[in-house]
Amino acid sequence: MTTPATEALNPAAEREGGRPPRTGGAVAPRRVGGPRRWWDGVLAADPGLGQLQAGWRSLVSVTTGLLVGYGMSVALTLPAMLGMMVGGMMGLMSAFAIAENTPLRLTRAILWMPFPFSAVLPLAAWLHQDRVLELTLMVVGLALTFFLARFGALALLTGMMLFNSFMVGMMANIPLNLCGKLFVAALVSSAAILAARLLLCCPMPREDLLRTQRAFVVEARRVGDAATAALDPDADQDVAIKRMRRSLRRLNVTTVTIDGRLAQPEVAADPDTAELLHQYLFDAELALQGIGQAVQRLARLPVPPRLREAMVVALVVARDTPLGRADALHPAAQLIQQQAEDVLGGPGTGADEAEAAVLARRVGHLLDSLADSLAHWLELGWNAPRARAKVPFQPTVALEQNRPAGTGAVARRIAAAQELTGWRRVVPYVRVPLHAAVACAIVCPIADAIDPRRFYWGLVGVMITLFGTNTTHERLRKLAHRMVGTVVGAVLGIWLLHLIGPGHIYWTLLVIVAGLALGAWGMQRQYAYWVVGLVTALVQLYGMSTPYSGMDHLLAERLLDNGLGILAATACAALIFPLSTRKIAQEADRGYVAALEHLVSQIHQRWDDPEAPVRLRGAARGVDAALFQVRSVSRPLVRMPLGIRGRGAENRLALLTTATAHARALAAAADIDIDLGPRLTGQVERITQTFLESLHTLDRCFSTGEPGGSWVRVSPLVRNLEAQLRAPAGPRADRLHTALRELAALDEVLAGFAEDRGLPTVTAPTEQHPAPPAESLRTPPATPRERRTQEVLAAWAARTRQGDERTPEPRGPVRAATPLASQEAGPGAATAEGADGRDRTRSAEGSVTVSGQLRCPEHPADCDAWITVVGARGKRRAGVRAVAGRYRITGLTPGTYTLITAGSSHTPRAEFLTVRLTEGEMHHDIQLAPAPRD
């Protein structure tokens, strides 16, 4: 895969120099295609930097609120603690409850906060003398918050501010005559927080999208790294395959997240650009997924050494090709295809070697597809689309906390789909508020008996349990995170409290703000991280009024109250108008089948009417989103006696994951115009209609909960149709054959899924026909940018023609000697292969160090370049970075190698190196040619 690097061309500089920006080349935006940076790993772990933005937003908002609150307390002669409490509350709520991505929406939400907050303060002050009524209104306030949550973000914010006002009024015992001044303090604090957020963390949805695209490039490069590691003949196959699967999962999450961001306001320039971006990224991910799957199978086959080496060299070249020259991947694809054809045409090729060659040839085809998709994608970086999309972009992926939606979307579908009559029609509106009210009514007396001053800790436990959870498993998982996070935060907070000591108010405030900011950063990853930061900050606050000796008792009390609130809320949700986990899991499966049904119906329309407004890739992305929802239900922390987790659920998830992969490939291949005769068109109609009827049957099974009907296998019909096709070889015929094969494979997987759900399967009758003709191999024509890469790869091809006489390699499987995987080293250091820094299979022959100069006419002082060494058996042996025009590679043994040199401004250069020394040092200079200009 390509590195995150661009051409040495700045469009802004062209405009400043009087020349128009280029419109014919593929220039990536700087944030997407800049040179490698040390924070790429952070960006890949947090696509779009949503978590870091949450932490920064909290830091800015809370700090501003505290400072302005203190200033307003001085200006209005308020107690400093009251002013800072009100300002801090405005900052905290603006950071956690307001994440609008446009300045106008952000302004409206932040400036609205003081009004509901201040409206309740007089009531809270008036109720100080009536404890029972005070507790009752607290319960009502929390229930009202959950009721308002159904009516949008602003209504939810209103409910949260009402509840917080009750809580602050009771905690601080605010007198009635100060409520007006506190309203002014809240209003000024909100205005200052708004100004700070617009200045320091203004929403930039377009920039967030570009960062997410950069994360896609980083993850794609990781897939390339994992592929070369899996092809290492000495690697641990299980470890390499697990790494490959992990890389592919992260790539899929990032790509689905990009689709979700495209649906947000002011992200894409226009719906046509968004649709084209969606299509090209879909095809690029599909190619990378195919490469990963093929390499996983190749890792368990006896790959011929020359073919293995060709694949490693080609994948390294593809990975290190600058992003702006994606079309240079075509020669790398041709290299693999040529070597695969040599293996298939060679005498004495065994069945396993032939299978490996076929898989390698598929990798070559996928590299071709990847090059085309990336080239088109990059054209949208600075340029407007040359052609309008057939159908404008339509959202198919919903995001929750910058991640694809999980069980929340499933629970909302269940509530919306319920057909209730009479008084039960209000159940969807009052279910969660009723859970909150009953749980609070249970917890309040107990918490008030434990400590009347801090009874609200139990209410907080109820609130956090019902927000963002939809199943018993999720609520119990949140309980575990709350308990563990509280213990860790208490230990860390008490240590910091003793370290700072009493009287150091500024250090205490610094720890409070830092704890909240770091907790907000980690909350979207794990809830326990937020609890650690929150408790660390609260310990510093409690230390101002509680003796250090009583801190352990206070934190234990808080843990007990929170636990009571969580357990009470969990019990109420499970007993009062419950939505069982089994029902949510069943609805998630039904949603997945509905997404597949939509995809197949779109394919039917596409083939029936070429002008039909369909979005096949968008429909396939909807299948991806549905799979995320199934996964979110199927991964509880604990195994419940009546839960859905078990071996059956794991098998079901594996089936749906396989079906999703076939659905992606089917959507991309089926997006073609088909021109068949009436008889064949009738067969296509029969196949798609039968498939849709089977999906309807499966959908009814999930809707009613009882099996009815059967699944009719259409794979025999598909094979029969494919056998009758006599279309001339070409890209469209190849895609039609691919679409039919993927449709048959999807049918087989779903038939197994239907059997797992209790549906019988039958086979559609068909006639026997001869096998279809063999596929043709497409060789793409060279472009100006490809010529340089073809010249680069010629060195490797020449070496392989001479390598038989110098270093003959045995044909057949090479067993792994030690579990090791190549990693890129830091600047100026080679990566060791084994504990002793050399290949253990040849360690007895000595160790050779190769060093020299790296000369570059464009960067005579210091050229930023990486050098990768590939051994004769396809083993990636080292990766070093040239520093100050020099490089040094250690740990080589006698043999033949390919050196691949790549930089942010250079197409990769491959050259042959023979190491004849048994030990010592060897000098070898590398000359980089200037970057080609089209």
PDB file of N, CA and C in Angstrom, residues 521-577:
ATOM      1  N   TRP A 521     -11.006  12.395  27.177  1.00  0.00           N
ATOM      2  CA  TRP A 521     -10.284  11.815  26.043  1.00  0.00           C
ATOM      3  C   TRP A 521     -10.470  10.302  25.974  1.00  0.00           C
ATOM      4  N   GLY A 522     -10.444   9.628  27.128  1.00  0.00           N
ATOM      5  CA  GLY A 522     -10.522   8.172  27.121  1.00  0.00           C
ATOM      6  C   GLY A 522     -11.914   7.603  27.182  1.00  0.00           C
ATOM      7  N   MET A 523     -12.936   8.467  27.409  1.00  0.00           N
ATOM      8  CA  MET A 523     -14.287   7.938  27.619  1.00  0.00           C
ATOM      9  C   MET A 523     -14.821   7.216  26.401  1.00  0.00           C
ATOM     10  N   GLN A 524     -14.521   7.711  25.197  1.00  0.00           N
ATOM     11  CA  GLN A 524     -15.051   7.072  24.005  1.00  0.00           C
ATOM     12  C   GLN A 524     -14.366   5.741  23.721  1.00  0.00           C
ATOM     13  N   ARG A 525     -13.241   5.496  24.363  1.00  0.00           N
ATOM     14  CA  ARG A 525     -12.563   4.215  24.182  1.00  0.00           C
ATOM     15  C   ARG A 525     -13.007   3.200  25.237  1.00  0.00           C
ATOM     16  N   GLN A 526     -12.932   3.579  26.493  1.00  0.00           N
ATOM     17  CA  GLN A 526     -13.405   2.728  27.578  1.00  0.00           C
ATOM     18  C   GLN A 526     -13.995   3.622  28.654  1.00  0.00           C
ATOM     19  N   TYR A 527     -15.162   3.260  29.151  1.00  0.00           N
ATOM     20  CA  TYR A 527     -15.822   4.071  30.167  1.00  0.00           C
ATOM     21  C   TYR A 527     -14.982   4.157  31.441  1.00  0.00           C
ATOM     22  N   ALA A 528     -14.223   3.110  31.744  1.00  0.00           N
ATOM     23  CA  ALA A 528     -13.402   3.116  32.953  1.00  0.00           C
ATOM     24  C   ALA A 528     -12.370   4.233  32.929  1.00  0.00           C
ATOM     25  N   TYR A 529     -11.883   4.613  31.751  1.00  0.00           N
ATOM     26  CA  TYR A 529     -10.901   5.695  31.675  1.00  0.00           C
ATOM     27  C   TYR A 529     -11.506   7.008  32.157  1.00  0.00           C
ATOM     28  N   TRP A 530     -12.740   7.252  31.772  1.00  0.00           N
ATOM     29  CA  TRP A 530     -13.409   8.470  32.228  1.00  0.00           C
ATOM     30  C   TRP A 530     -13.584   8.452  33.746  1.00  0.00           C
ATOM     31  N   VAL A 531     -13.951   7.300  34.301  1.00  0.00           N
ATOM     32  CA  VAL A 531     -14.166   7.221  35.742  1.00  0.00           C
ATOM     33  C   VAL A 531     -12.859   7.473  36.488  1.00  0.00           C
ATOM     34  N   VAL A 532     -11.756   6.954  35.978  1.00  0.00           N
ATOM     35  CA  VAL A 532     -10.457   7.198  36.619  1.00  0.00           C
ATOM     36  C   VAL A 532     -10.160   8.694  36.665  1.00  0.00           C
ATOM     37  N   GLY A 533     -10.322   9.377  35.544  1.00  0.00           N
ATOM     38  CA  GLY A 533     -10.066  10.812  35.516  1.00  0.00           C
ATOM     39  C   GLY A 533     -11.014  11.587  36.407  1.00  0.00           C
ATOM     40  N   LEU A 534     -12.304  11.200  36.393  1.00  0.00           N
ATOM     41  CA  LEU A 534     -13.301  11.907  37.196  1.00  0.00           C
ATOM     42  C   LEU A 534     -13.011  11.753  38.686  1.00  0.00           C
ATOM     43  N   VAL A 535     -12.758  10.534  39.140  1.00  0.00           N
ATOM     44  CA  VAL A 535     -12.524  10.310  40.569  1.00  0.00           C
ATOM     45  C   VAL A 535     -11.222  10.976  41.008  1.00  0.00           C
ATOM     46  N   THR A 536     -10.205  10.949  40.152  1.00  0.00           N
ATOM     47  CA  THR A 536      -8.957  11.647  40.485  1.00  0.00           C
ATOM     48  C   THR A 536      -9.216  13.127  40.724  1.00  0.00           C
ATOM     49  N   ALA A 537     -10.060  13.735  39.870  1.00  0.00           N
ATOM     50  CA  ALA A 537     -10.388  15.152  40.041  1.00  0.00           C
ATOM     51  C   ALA A 537     -11.250  15.374  41.291  1.00  0.00           C
ATOM     52  N   LEU A 538     -12.220  14.483  41.533  1.00  0.00           N
ATOM     53  CA  LEU A 538     -13.104  14.668  42.679  1.00  0.00           C
ATOM     54  C   LEU A 538     -12.369  14.520  44.000  1.00  0.00           C
ATOM     55  N   VAL A 539     -11.361  13.661  44.050  1.00  0.00           N
ATOM     56  CA  VAL A 539     -10.595  13.503  45.287  1.00  0.00           C
ATOM     57  C   VAL A 539      -9.938  14.823  45.681  1.00  0.00           C
ATOM     58  N   GLN A 540      -9.436  15.545  44.679  1.00  0.00           N
ATOM     59  CA  GLN A 540      -8.829  16.849  44.986  1.00  0.00           C
ATOM     60  C   GLN A 540      -9.891  17.822  45.518  1.00  0.00           C
ATOM     61  N   LEU A 541     -11.097  17.750  44.960  1.00  0.00           N
ATOM     62  CA  LEU A 541     -12.171  18.622  45.421  1.00  0.00           C
ATOM     63  C   LEU A 541     -12.616  18.240  46.831  1.00  0.00           C
ATOM     64  N   TYR A 542     -12.736  16.933  47.090  1.00  0.00           N
ATOM     65  CA  TYR A 542     -13.128  16.499  48.426  1.00  0.00           C
ATOM     66  C   TYR A 542     -12.063  16.851  49.458  1.00  0.00           C
ATOM     67  N   GLY A 543     -10.817  16.881  49.034  1.00  0.00           N
ATOM     68  CA  GLY A 543      -9.733  17.186  49.967  1.00  0.00           C
ATOM     69  C   GLY A 543      -9.812  18.580  50.539  1.00  0.00           C
ATOM     70  N   MET A 544     -10.574  19.473  49.901  1.00  0.00           N
ATOM     71  CA  MET A 544     -10.708  20.835  50.419  1.00  0.00           C
ATOM     72  C   MET A 544     -11.615  20.896  51.641  1.00  0.00           C
ATOM     73  N   SER A 545     -12.487  19.899  51.808  1.00  0.00           N
ATOM     74  CA  SER A 545     -13.448  19.953  52.910  1.00  0.00           C
ATOM     75  C   SER A 545     -13.442  18.710  53.784  1.00  0.00           C
ATOM     76  N   THR A 546     -12.673  17.679  53.406  1.00  0.00           N
ATOM     77  CA  THR A 546     -12.665  16.421  54.142  1.00  0.00           C
ATOM     78  C   THR A 546     -11.256  16.139  54.642  1.00  0.00           C
ATOM     79  N   PRO A 547     -11.105  15.754  55.887  1.00  0.00           N
ATOM     80  CA  PRO A 547      -9.767  15.371  56.379  1.00  0.00           C
ATOM     81  C   PRO A 547      -9.208  14.197  55.580  1.00  0.00           C
ATOM     82  N   TYR A 548      -7.896  14.188  55.434  1.00  0.00           N
ATOM     83  CA  TYR A 548      -7.270  13.126  54.653  1.00  0.00           C
ATOM     84  C   TYR A 548      -7.555  11.754  55.250  1.00  0.00           C
ATOM     85  N   SER A 549      -7.677  11.693  56.566  1.00  0.00           N
ATOM     86  CA  SER A 549      -7.914  10.405  57.213  1.00  0.00           C
ATOM     87  C   SER A 549      -9.293   9.843  56.892  1.00  0.00           C
ATOM     88  N   GLY A 550     -10.237  10.722  56.543  1.00  0.00           N
ATOM     89  CA  GLY A 550     -11.581  10.256  56.228  1.00  0.00           C
ATOM     90  C   GLY A 550     -11.839  10.057  54.763  1.00  0.00           C
ATOM     91  N   MET A 551     -10.803  10.184  53.936  1.00  0.00           N
ATOM     92  CA  MET A 551     -10.999  10.085  52.496  1.00  0.00           C
ATOM     93  C   MET A 551     -11.362   8.661  52.074  1.00  0.00           C
ATOM     94  N   ASP A 552     -10.751   7.652  52.700  1.00  0.00           N
ATOM     95  CA  ASP A 552     -11.054   6.269  52.329  1.00  0.00           C
ATOM     96  C   ASP A 552     -12.526   5.946  52.570  1.00  0.00           C
ATOM     97  N   HIS A 553     -13.030   6.383  53.721  1.00  0.00           N
ATOM     98  CA  HIS A 553     -14.449   6.135  54.035  1.00  0.00           C
ATOM     99  C   HIS A 553     -15.358   6.864  53.051  1.00  0.00           C
ATOM    100  N   LEU A 554     -14.999   8.094  52.690  1.00  0.00           N
ATOM    101  CA  LEU A 554     -15.828   8.878  51.777  1.00  0.00           C
ATOM    102  C   LEU A 554     -15.898   8.226  50.396  1.00  0.00           C
ATOM    103  N   LEU A 555     -14.750   7.761  49.893  1.00  0.00           N
ATOM    104  CA  LEU A 555     -14.735   7.141  48.564  1.00  0.00           C
ATOM    105  C   LEU A 555     -15.435   5.783  48.573  1.00  0.00           C
ATOM    106  N   ALA A 556     -15.303   5.046  49.666  1.00  0.00           N
ATOM    107  CA  ALA A 556     -16.034   3.774  49.770  1.00  0.00           C
ATOM    108  C   ALA A 556     -17.535   4.020  49.774  1.00  0.00           C
ATOM    109  N   GLU A 557     -17.946   5.089  50.450  1.00  0.00           N
ATOM    110  CA  GLU A 557     -19.368   5.451  50.466  1.00  0.00           C
ATOM    111  C   GLU A 557     -19.848   5.813  49.066  1.00  0.00           C
ATOM    112  N   ARG A 558     -19.030   6.573  48.354  1.00  0.00           N
ATOM    113  CA  ARG A 558     -19.404   6.943  46.975  1.00  0.00           C
ATOM    114  C   ARG A 558     -19.522   5.703  46.083  1.00  0.00           C
ATOM    115  N   LEU A 559     -18.582   4.770  46.248  1.00  0.00           N
ATOM    116  CA  LEU A 559     -18.614   3.539  45.458  1.00  0.00           C
ATOM    117  C   LEU A 559     -19.877   2.740  45.771  1.00  0.00           C
ATOM    118  N   LEU A 560     -20.256   2.687  47.045  1.00  0.00           N
ATOM    119  CA  LEU A 560     -21.454   1.951  47.439  1.00  0.00           C
ATOM    120  C   LEU A 560     -22.706   2.599  46.860  1.00  0.00           C
ATOM    121  N   ASP A 561     -22.816   3.920  46.954  1.00  0.00           N
ATOM    122  CA  ASP A 561     -23.998   4.604  46.425  1.00  0.00           C
ATOM    123  C   ASP A 561     -24.105   4.440  44.910  1.00  0.00           C
ATOM    124  N   ASN A 562     -22.986   4.599  44.209  1.00  0.00           N
ATOM    125  CA  ASN A 562     -23.008   4.399  42.754  1.00  0.00           C
ATOM    126  C   ASN A 562     -23.428   2.985  42.400  1.00  0.00           C
ATOM    127  N   GLY A 563     -22.877   2.003  43.127  1.00  0.00           N
ATOM    128  CA  GLY A 563     -23.223   0.610  42.846  1.00  0.00           C
ATOM    129  C   GLY A 563     -24.695   0.331  43.088  1.00  0.00           C
ATOM    130  N   LEU A 564     -25.260   0.894  44.169  1.00  0.00           N
ATOM    131  CA  LEU A 564     -26.687   0.720  44.427  1.00  0.00           C
ATOM    132  C   LEU A 564     -27.523   1.313  43.302  1.00  0.00           C
ATOM    133  N   GLY A 565     -27.138   2.509  42.845  1.00  0.00           N
ATOM    134  CA  GLY A 565     -27.886   3.129  41.758  1.00  0.00           C
ATOM    135  C   GLY A 565     -27.826   2.316  40.476  1.00  0.00           C
ATOM    136  N   ILE A 566     -26.656   1.786  40.165  1.00  0.00           N
ATOM    137  CA  ILE A 566     -26.509   0.993  38.933  1.00  0.00           C
ATOM    138  C   ILE A 566     -27.318  -0.290  39.025  1.00  0.00           C
ATOM    139  N   LEU A 567     -27.243  -0.979  40.159  1.00  0.00           N
ATOM    140  CA  LEU A 567     -27.983  -2.232  40.298  1.00  0.00           C
ATOM    141  C   LEU A 567     -29.481  -1.999  40.284  1.00  0.00           C
ATOM    142  N   ALA A 568     -29.937  -0.936  40.943  1.00  0.00           N
ATOM    143  CA  ALA A 568     -31.376  -0.644  40.948  1.00  0.00           C
ATOM    144  C   ALA A 568     -31.859  -0.315  39.543  1.00  0.00           C
ATOM    145  N   ALA A 569     -31.098   0.491  38.806  1.00  0.00           N
ATOM    146  CA  ALA A 569     -31.498   0.826  37.441  1.00  0.00           C
ATOM    147  C   ALA A 569     -31.489  -0.402  36.545  1.00  0.00           C
ATOM    148  N   THR A 570     -30.504  -1.277  36.721  1.00  0.00           N
ATOM    149  CA  THR A 570     -30.436  -2.503  35.914  1.00  0.00           C
ATOM    150  C   THR A 570     -31.633  -3.399  36.200  1.00  0.00           C
ATOM    151  N   ALA A 571     -31.987  -3.525  37.479  1.00  0.00           N
ATOM    152  CA  ALA A 571     -33.139  -4.369  37.840  1.00  0.00           C
ATOM    153  C   ALA A 571     -34.440  -3.784  37.290  1.00  0.00           C
ATOM    154  N   CYS A 572     -34.605  -2.488  37.389  1.00  0.00           N
ATOM    155  CA  CYS A 572     -35.836  -1.868  36.881  1.00  0.00           C
ATOM    156  C   CYS A 572     -35.947  -2.025  35.369  1.00  0.00           C
ATOM    157  N   ALA A 573     -34.836  -1.838  34.659  1.00  0.00           N
ATOM    158  CA  ALA A 573     -34.874  -1.985  33.210  1.00  0.00           C
ATOM    159  C   ALA A 573     -35.179  -3.410  32.792  1.00  0.00           C
ATOM    160  N   ALA A 574     -34.785  -4.390  33.625  1.00  0.00           N
ATOM    161  CA  ALA A 574     -35.028  -5.794  33.286  1.00  0.00           C
ATOM    162  C   ALA A 574     -36.426  -6.256  33.654  1.00  0.00           C
ATOM    163  N   LEU A 575     -37.131  -5.496  34.511  1.00  0.00           N
ATOM    164  CA  LEU A 575     -38.426  -5.957  34.999  1.00  0.00           C
ATOM    165  C   LEU A 575     -39.608  -5.111  34.531  1.00  0.00           C
ATOM    166  N   ILE A 576     -39.394  -3.833  34.238  1.00  0.00           N
ATOM    167  CA  ILE A 576     -40.496  -2.932  33.889  1.00  0.00           C
ATOM    168  C   ILE A 576     -40.493  -2.687  32.385  1.00  0.00           C
ATOM    169  N   PHE A 577     -41.498  -3.175  31.699  1.00  0.00           N
ATOM    170  CA  PHE A 577     -41.596  -3.066  30.239  1.00  0.00           C
ATOM    171  C   PHE A 577     -40.233  -3.359  29.584  1.00  0.00           C
TER     172      PHE A 577
END
